[in-house]
Short mmCIF file of C-alpha atoms in Angstrom, two decimals:
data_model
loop_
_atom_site.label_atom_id
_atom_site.label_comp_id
_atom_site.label_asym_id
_atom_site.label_seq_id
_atom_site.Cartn_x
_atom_site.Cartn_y
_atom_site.Cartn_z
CA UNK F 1 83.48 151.17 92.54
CA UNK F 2 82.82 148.79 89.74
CA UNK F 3 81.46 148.30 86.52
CA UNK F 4 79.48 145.55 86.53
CA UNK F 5 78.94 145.26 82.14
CA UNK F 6 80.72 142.36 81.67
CA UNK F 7 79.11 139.39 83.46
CA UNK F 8 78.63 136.49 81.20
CA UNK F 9 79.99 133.01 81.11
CA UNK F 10 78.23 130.26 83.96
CA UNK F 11 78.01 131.75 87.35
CA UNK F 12 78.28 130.36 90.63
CA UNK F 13 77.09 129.57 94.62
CA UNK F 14 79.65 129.12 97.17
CA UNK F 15 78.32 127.45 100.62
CA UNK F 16 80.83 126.74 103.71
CA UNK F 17 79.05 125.05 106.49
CA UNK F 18 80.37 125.31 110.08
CA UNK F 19 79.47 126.11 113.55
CA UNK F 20 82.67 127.34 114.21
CA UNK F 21 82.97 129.82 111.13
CA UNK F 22 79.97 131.37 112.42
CA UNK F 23 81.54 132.04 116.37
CA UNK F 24 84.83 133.25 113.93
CA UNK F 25 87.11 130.39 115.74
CA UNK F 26 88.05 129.27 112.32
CA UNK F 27 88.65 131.96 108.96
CA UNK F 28 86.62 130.92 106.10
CA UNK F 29 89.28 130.35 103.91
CA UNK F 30 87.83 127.84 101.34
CA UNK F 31 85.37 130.00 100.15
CA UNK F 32 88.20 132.61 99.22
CA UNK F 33 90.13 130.26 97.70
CA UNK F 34 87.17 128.85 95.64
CA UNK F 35 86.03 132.44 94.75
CA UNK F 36 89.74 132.92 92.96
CA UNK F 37 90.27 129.70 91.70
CA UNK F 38 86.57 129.37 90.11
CA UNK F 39 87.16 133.05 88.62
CA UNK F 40 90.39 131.96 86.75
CA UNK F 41 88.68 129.53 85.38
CA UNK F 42 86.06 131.63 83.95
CA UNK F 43 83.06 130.85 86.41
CA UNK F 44 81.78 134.43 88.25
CA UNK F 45 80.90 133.48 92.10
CA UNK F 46 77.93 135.79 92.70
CA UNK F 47 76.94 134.82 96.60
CA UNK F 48 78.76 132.84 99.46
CA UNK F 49 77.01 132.11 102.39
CA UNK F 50 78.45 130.43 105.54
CA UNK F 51 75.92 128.88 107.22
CA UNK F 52 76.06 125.71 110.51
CA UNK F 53 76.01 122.54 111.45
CA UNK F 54 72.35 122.41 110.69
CA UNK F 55 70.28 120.16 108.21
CA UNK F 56 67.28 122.70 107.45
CA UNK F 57 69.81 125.50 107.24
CA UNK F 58 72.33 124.20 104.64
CA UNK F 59 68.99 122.87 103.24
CA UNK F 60 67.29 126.03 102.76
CA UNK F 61 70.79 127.48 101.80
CA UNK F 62 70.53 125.34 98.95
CA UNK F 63 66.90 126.05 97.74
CA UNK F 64 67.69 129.35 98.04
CA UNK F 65 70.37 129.37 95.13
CA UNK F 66 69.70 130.06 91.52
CA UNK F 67 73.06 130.00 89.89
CA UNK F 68 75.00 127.29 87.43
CA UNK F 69 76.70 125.42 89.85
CA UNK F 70 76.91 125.26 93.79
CA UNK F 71 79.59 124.86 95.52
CA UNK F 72 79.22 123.22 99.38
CA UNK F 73 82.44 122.74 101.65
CA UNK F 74 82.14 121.56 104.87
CA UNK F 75 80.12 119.09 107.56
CA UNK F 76 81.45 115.68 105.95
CA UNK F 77 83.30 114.08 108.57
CA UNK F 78 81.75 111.24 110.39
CA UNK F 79 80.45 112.96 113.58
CA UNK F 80 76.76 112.88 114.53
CA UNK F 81 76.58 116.32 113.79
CA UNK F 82 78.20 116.54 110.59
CA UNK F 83 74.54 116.90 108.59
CA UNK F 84 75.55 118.23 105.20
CA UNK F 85 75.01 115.09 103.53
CA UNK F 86 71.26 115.10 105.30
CA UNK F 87 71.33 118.82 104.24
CA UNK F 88 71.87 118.75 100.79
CA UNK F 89 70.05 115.51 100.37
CA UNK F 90 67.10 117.93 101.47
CA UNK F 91 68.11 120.79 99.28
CA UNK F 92 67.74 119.02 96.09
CA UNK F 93 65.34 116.75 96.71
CA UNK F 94 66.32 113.56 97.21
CA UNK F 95 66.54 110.35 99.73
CA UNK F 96 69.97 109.77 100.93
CA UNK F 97 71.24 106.93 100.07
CA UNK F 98 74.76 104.54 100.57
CA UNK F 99 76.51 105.22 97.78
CA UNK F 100 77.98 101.51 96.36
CA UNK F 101 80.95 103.37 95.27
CA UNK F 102 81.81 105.34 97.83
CA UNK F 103 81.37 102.57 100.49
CA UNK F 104 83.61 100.24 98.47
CA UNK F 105 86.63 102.98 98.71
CA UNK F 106 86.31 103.57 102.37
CA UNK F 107 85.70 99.91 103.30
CA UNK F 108 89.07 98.63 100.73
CA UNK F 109 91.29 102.01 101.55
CA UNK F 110 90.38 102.35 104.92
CA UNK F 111 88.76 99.71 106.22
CA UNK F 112 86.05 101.51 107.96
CA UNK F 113 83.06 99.77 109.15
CA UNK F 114 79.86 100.56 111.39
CA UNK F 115 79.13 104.24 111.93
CA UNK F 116 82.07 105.23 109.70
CA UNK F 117 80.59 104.40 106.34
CA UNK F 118 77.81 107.25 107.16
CA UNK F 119 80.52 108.81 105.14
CA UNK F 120 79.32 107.05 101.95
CA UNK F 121 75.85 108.03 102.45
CA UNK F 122 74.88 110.28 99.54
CA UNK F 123 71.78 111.46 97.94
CA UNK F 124 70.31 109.25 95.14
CA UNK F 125 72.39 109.83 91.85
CA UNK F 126 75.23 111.65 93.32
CA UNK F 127 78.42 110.42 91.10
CA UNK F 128 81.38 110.47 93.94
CA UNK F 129 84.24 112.34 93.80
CA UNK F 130 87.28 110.76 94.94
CA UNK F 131 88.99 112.43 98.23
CA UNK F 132 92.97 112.42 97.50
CA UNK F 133 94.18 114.04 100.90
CA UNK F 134 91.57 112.69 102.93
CA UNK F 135 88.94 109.70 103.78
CA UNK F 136 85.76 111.70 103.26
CA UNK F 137 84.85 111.60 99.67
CA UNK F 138 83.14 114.10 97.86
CA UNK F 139 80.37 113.93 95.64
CA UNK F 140 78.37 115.84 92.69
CA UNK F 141 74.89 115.88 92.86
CA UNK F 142 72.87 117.74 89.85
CA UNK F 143 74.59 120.99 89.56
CA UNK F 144 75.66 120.65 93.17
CA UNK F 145 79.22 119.96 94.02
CA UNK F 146 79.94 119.09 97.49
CA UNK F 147 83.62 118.59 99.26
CA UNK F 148 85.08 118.79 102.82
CA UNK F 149 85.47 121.47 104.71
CA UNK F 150 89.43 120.72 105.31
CA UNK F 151 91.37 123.21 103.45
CA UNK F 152 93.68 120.49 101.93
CA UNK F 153 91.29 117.98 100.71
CA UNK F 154 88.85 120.92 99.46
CA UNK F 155 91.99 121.82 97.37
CA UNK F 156 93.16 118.43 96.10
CA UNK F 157 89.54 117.63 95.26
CA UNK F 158 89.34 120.72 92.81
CA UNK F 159 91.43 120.60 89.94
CA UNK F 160 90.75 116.90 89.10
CA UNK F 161 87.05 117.93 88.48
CA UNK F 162 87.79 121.74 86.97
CA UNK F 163 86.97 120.36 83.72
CA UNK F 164 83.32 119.85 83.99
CA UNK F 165 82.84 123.53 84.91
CA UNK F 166 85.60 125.17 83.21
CA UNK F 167 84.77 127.85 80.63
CA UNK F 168 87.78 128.74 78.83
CA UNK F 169 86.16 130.70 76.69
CA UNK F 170 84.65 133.08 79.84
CA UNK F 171 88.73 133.54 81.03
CA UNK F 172 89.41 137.05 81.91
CA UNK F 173 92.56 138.70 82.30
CA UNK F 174 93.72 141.41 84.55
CA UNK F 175 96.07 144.47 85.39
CA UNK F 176 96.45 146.49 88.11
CA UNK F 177 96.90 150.22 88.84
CA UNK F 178 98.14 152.26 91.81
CA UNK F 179 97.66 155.24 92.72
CA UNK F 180 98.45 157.40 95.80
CA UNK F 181 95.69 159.78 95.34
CA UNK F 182 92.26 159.57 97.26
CA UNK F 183 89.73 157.73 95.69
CA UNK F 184 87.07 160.97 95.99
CA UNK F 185 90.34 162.61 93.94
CA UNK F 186 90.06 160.38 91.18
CA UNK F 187 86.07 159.81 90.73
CA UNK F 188 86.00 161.43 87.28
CA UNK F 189 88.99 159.32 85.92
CA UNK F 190 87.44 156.46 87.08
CA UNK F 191 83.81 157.35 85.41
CA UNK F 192 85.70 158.65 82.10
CA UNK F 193 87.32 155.06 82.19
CA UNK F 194 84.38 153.13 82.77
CA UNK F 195 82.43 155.02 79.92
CA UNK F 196 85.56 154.58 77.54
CA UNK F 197 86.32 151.10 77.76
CA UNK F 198 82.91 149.23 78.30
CA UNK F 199 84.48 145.70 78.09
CA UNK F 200 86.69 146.32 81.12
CA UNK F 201 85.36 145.70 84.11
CA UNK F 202 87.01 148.26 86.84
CA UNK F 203 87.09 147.85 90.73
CA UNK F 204 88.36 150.53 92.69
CA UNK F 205 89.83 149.44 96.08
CA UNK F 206 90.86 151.96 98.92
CA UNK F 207 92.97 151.09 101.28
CA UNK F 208 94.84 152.53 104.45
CA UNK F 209 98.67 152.76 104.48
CA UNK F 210 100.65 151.20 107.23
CA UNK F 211 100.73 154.87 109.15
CA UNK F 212 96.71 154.28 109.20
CA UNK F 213 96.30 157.82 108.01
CA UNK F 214 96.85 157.79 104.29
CA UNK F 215 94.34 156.04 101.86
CA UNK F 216 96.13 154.69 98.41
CA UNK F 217 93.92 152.84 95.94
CA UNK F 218 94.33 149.74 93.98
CA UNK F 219 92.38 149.95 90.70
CA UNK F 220 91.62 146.57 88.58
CA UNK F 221 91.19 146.17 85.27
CA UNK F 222 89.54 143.07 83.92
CA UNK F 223 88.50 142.01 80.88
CA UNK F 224 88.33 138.67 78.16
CA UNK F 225 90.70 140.44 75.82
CA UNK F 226 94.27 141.57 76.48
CA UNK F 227 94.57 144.25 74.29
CA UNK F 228 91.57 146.19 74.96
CA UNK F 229 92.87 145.68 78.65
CA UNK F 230 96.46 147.01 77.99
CA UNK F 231 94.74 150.04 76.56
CA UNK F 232 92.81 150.98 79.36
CA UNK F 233 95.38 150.23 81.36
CA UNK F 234 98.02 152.46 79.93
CA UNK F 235 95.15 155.47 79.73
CA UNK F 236 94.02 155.01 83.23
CA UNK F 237 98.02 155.39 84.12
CA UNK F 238 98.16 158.07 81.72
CA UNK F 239 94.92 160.19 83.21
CA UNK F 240 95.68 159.57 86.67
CA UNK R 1 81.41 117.73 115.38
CA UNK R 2 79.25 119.87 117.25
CA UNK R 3 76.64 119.89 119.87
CA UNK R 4 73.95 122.76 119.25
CA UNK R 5 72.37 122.68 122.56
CA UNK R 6 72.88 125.66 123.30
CA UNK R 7 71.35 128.68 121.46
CA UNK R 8 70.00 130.82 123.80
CA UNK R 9 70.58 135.25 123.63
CA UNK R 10 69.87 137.43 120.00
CA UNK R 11 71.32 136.52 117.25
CA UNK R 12 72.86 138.13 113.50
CA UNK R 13 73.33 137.76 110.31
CA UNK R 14 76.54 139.04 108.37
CA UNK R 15 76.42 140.44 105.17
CA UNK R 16 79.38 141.60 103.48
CA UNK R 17 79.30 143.93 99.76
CA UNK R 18 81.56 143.70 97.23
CA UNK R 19 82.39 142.11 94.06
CA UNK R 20 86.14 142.07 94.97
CA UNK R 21 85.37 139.72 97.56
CA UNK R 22 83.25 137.22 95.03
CA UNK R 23 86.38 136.82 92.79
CA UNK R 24 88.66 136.07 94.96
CA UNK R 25 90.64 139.41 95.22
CA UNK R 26 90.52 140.43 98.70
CA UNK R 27 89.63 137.83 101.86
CA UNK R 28 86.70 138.65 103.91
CA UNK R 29 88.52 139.45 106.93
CA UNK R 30 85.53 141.76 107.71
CA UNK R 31 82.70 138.74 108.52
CA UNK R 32 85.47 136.59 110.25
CA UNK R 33 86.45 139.46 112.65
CA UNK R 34 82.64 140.80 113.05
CA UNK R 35 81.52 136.89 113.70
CA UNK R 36 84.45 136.35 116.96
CA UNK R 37 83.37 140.15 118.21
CA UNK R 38 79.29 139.33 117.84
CA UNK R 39 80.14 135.83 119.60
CA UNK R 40 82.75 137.40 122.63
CA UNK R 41 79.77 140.45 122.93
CA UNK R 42 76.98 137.30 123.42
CA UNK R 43 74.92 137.55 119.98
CA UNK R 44 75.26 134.03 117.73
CA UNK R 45 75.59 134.60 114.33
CA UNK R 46 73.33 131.92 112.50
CA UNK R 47 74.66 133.03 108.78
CA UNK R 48 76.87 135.23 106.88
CA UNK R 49 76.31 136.16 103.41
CA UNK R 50 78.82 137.63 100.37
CA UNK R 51 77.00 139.66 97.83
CA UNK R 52 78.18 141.89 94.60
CA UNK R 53 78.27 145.50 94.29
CA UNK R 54 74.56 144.88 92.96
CA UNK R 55 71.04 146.99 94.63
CA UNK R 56 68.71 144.29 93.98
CA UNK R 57 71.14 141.40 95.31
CA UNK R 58 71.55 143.79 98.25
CA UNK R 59 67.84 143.88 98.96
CA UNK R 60 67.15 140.15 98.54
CA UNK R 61 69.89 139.56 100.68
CA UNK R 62 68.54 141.55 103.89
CA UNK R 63 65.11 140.32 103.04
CA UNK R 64 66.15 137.14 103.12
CA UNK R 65 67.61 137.52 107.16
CA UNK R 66 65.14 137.09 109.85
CA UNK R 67 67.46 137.30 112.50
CA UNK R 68 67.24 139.43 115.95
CA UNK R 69 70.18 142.16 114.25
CA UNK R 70 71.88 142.35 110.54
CA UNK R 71 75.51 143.62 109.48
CA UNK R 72 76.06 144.72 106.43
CA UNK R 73 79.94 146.45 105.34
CA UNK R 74 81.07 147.37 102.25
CA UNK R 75 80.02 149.80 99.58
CA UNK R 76 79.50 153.11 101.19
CA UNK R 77 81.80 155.34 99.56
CA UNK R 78 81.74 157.44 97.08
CA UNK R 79 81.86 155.63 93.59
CA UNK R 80 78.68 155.37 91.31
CA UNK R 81 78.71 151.24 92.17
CA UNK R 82 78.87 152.17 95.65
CA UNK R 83 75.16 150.62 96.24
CA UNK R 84 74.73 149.65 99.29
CA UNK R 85 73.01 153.16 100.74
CA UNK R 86 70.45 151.82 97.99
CA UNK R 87 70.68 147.99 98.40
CA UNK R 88 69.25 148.42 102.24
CA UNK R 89 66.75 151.03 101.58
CA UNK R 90 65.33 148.84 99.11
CA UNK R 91 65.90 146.06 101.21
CA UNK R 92 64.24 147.60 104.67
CA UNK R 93 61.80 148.94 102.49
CA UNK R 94 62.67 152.80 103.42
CA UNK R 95 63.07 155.56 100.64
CA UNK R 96 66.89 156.89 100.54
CA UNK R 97 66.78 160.66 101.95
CA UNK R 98 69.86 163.19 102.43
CA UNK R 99 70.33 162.35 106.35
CA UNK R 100 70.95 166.43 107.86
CA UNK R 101 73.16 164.82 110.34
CA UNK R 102 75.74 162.84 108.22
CA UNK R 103 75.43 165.61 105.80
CA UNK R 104 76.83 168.42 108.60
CA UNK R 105 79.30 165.68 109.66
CA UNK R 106 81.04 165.40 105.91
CA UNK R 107 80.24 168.77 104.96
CA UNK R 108 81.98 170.28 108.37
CA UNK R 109 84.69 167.75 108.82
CA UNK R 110 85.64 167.26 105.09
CA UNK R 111 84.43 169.97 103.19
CA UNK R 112 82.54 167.72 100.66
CA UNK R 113 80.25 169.11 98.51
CA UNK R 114 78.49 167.78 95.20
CA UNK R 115 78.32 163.90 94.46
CA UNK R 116 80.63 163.25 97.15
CA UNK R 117 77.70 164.16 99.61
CA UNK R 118 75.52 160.94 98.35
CA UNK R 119 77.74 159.57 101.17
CA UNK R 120 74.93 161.40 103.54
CA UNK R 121 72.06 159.59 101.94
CA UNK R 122 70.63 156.67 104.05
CA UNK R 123 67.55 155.12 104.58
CA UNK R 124 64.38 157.54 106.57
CA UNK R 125 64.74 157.23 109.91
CA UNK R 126 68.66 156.10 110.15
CA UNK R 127 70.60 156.39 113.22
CA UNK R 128 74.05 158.12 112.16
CA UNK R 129 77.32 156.37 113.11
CA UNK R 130 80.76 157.71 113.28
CA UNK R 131 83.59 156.92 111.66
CA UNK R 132 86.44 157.66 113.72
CA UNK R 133 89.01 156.34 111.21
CA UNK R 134 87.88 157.33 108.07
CA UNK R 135 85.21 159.57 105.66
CA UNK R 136 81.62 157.37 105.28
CA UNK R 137 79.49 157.60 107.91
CA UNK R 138 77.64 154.07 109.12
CA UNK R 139 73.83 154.37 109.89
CA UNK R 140 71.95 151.82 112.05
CA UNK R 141 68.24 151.38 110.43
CA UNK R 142 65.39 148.87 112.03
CA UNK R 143 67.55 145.95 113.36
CA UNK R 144 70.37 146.80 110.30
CA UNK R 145 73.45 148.34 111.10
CA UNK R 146 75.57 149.38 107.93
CA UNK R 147 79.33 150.10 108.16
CA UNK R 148 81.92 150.44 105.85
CA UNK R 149 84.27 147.89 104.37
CA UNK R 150 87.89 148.89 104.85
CA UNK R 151 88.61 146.48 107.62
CA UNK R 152 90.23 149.51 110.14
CA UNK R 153 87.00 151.54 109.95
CA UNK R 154 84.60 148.92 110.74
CA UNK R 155 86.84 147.72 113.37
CA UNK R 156 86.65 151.77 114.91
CA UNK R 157 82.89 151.61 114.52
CA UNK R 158 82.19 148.37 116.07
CA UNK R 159 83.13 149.61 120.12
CA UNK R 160 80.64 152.72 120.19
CA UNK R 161 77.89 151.14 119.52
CA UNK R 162 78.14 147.35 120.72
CA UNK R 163 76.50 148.73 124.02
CA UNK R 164 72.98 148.15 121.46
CA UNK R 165 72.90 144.57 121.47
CA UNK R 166 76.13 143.33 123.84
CA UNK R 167 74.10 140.66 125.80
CA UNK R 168 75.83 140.11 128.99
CA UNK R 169 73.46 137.47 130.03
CA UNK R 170 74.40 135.49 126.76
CA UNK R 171 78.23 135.23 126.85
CA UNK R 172 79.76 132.30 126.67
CA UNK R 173 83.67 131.25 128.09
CA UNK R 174 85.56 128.57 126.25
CA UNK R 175 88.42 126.25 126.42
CA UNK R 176 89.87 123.88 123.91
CA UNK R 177 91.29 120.07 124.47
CA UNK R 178 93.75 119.46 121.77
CA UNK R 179 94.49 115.10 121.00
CA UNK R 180 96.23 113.60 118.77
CA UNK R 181 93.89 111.03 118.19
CA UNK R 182 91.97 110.93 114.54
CA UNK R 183 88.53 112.19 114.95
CA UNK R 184 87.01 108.41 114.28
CA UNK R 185 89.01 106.58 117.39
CA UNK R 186 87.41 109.59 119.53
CA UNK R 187 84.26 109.45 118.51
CA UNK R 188 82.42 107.54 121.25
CA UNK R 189 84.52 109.83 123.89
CA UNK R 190 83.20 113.11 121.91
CA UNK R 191 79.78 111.34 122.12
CA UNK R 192 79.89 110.83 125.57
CA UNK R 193 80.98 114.00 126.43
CA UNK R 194 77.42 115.49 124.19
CA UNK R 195 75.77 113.30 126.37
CA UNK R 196 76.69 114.24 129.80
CA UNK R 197 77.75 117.74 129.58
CA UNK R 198 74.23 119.26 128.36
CA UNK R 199 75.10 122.74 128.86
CA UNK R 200 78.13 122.49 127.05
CA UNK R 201 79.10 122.70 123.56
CA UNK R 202 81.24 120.84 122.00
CA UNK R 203 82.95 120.98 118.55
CA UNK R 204 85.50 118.67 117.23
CA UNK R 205 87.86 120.27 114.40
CA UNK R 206 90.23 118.11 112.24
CA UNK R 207 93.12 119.21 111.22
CA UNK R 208 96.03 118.30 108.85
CA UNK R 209 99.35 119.03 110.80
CA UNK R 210 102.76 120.50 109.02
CA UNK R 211 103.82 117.20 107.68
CA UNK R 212 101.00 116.72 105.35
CA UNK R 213 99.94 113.31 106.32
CA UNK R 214 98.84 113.50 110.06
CA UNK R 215 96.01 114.67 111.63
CA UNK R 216 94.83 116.09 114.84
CA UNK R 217 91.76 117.46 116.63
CA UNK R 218 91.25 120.87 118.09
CA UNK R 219 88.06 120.01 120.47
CA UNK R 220 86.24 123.60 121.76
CA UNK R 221 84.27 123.73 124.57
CA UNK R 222 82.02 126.41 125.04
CA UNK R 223 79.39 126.96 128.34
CA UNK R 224 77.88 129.66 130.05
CA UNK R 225 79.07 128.49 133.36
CA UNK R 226 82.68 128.41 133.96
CA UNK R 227 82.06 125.77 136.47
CA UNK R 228 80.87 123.47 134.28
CA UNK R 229 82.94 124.12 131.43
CA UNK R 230 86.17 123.27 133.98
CA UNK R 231 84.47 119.79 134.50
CA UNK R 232 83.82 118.87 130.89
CA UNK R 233 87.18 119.85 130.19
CA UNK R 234 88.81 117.83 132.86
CA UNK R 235 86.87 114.52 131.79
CA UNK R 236 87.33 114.87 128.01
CA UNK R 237 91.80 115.20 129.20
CA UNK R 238 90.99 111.90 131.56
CA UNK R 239 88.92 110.22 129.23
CA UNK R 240 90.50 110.72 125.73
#
């Protein structure tokens, strides 16, 4: 359960591309990540797709996206099948291109040459964003921001670039509730609650206990202003 | 790295409910668990998609799929944002009906009665499917099948009913050759390997070991024929 009122602020895409996410060798942990770190900073993630190795595919997973910003991890490495660049280059529209910038860090850092700079190949326009953990840079292409899929560098590319997407103003805040009753138990609370305080947003989440016979359920309260939250909070308690 | 020769046998697409999942709040075990059980039961899964608690995102979601089989979880209890029941009908373009079956099941087995019996409303002409661990029934519908999102339910659901599309023709064995090698100084093995072992496929994964700094490759091997797979596997140990 959910109420779904509050939903303002930029909103975001989330695409992970790999072959093996799809055969489940590999947990698709970057998009979780992303999903938290992009809602504490006040962007709302409303789709993630995973999709493969595959240049129409990540290209039509592109095109198919109407939100603020997208978000592509994945398929940058310097394999032959490592398409995304070909992919997204596709999905918005453009020629892919060597990217001046991007070949002059990999050819002074790393000294790569031949095959290797495919790496700096971008699509026209794309400003590059600079890989601290890794060698494959990222890059930002319209409202499309696209980083490798290795957990690491996907993580020490983010916060150096937060700012141009950041919303501080879109933050939310949240509390949690537990309760040991069933979450068919507590329906009407819930609905009372949602009715009450329409600039919460509350999730109810079942769960099943370590004996894997008794549900508990985790109830979260979110909102952009900590005192309507603390009062919801403290009357869900009290209800409850 | 990967070689996608091989794509033979049905395949899925994932789709997982839940607006919990699109901030970041809870991992999505579910598609990572469902996409290693699809692959070891022979069906590839070409996509996997994470959608809010939303009816119409629901429905563009499955309309969007035109795989051989879709799996939805999440969003079939009881709660008023519980959409999914309505999400797929919309989506598979069946009214939502009180199912008699899933209605005797809850009504029998639980005593429900009032709103808590919306969990017996699926699209005309669903398929009931049991939940062995817990209250919401699943329902298969066309090529959908819907089950519920607390991991330990879906996981109870999955068995019974993977005799409807496990493809034994279409399973695949693996084995992995781990180097220590960066993926770059391996390429022209990896590519030699694509080459000569057609009915093999191969995928390279990068990783970042314990120390921070050094990387390794995880290289998967995946075949049909065992035969085959043991003699791509020996040459990739000689030759790397």
């Amino acid at each position: 359960m959910n109420n779904r009122a509050i939903k303002k602020g930029k909103d975001a895409t989330i695409i992970n591309i790999g072959d093996e996410l799809l055969r489940g060798d590999i947990a698709d942990t970057n998009s979780f990540w992303l999903a938290k770190m992009l809602f504490s900073h006040g962007v709302t993630v409303t789709k993630i797709m995973v999709v493969g190795d595959d240049e129409d595919e990540i290209s039509e997973a592109l095109k198919s996206c109407n939100s603020d910003f997208v978000f592509v991890s994945g398929g940058l490495g310097p394999t032959h099948d490592d398409v995304t660049r070909e992919g997204v280059a596709k999905g918005v529209g453009k020629s892919l291109t060597r990217n001046k910038e991007a070949e002059r860090i990999l050819t002074a850092k790393y000294g790569l040459t031949g095959i290797l700079l495919k790496m700096a190949d971008m699509p026209i326009g794309s400003e590059v964003i600079g890989n601290p953990i890794g060698t494959a840079p990222g890059f930002k292409v319209d409202n499309v921001i696209v980083m490798p899929g290795v957990p690491e560098e996907l993580r020490g590319m983010f916060e150096p670039i937060a700012s141009s997407f950041r919303d501080d103003n879109a933050i939310m805040v949240e509390e949690w509730v537990l309760t040991d009753k069933p979450e068919h138990e507590i329906l009407d609370v819930l609905n009372e609650a949602v009715r009450t305080f329409t600039d919460v947003t509350i999730g109810s989440y079942p769960y099943l206990t370590g004996d894997g016979q008794t549900y508990k359920v985790r109830i979260k309260l979110v909102s952009r202003d900590t005192d309507t939250l603390k009062r919801a909070k403290k009357w869900l308690e009290e209800s409850l």
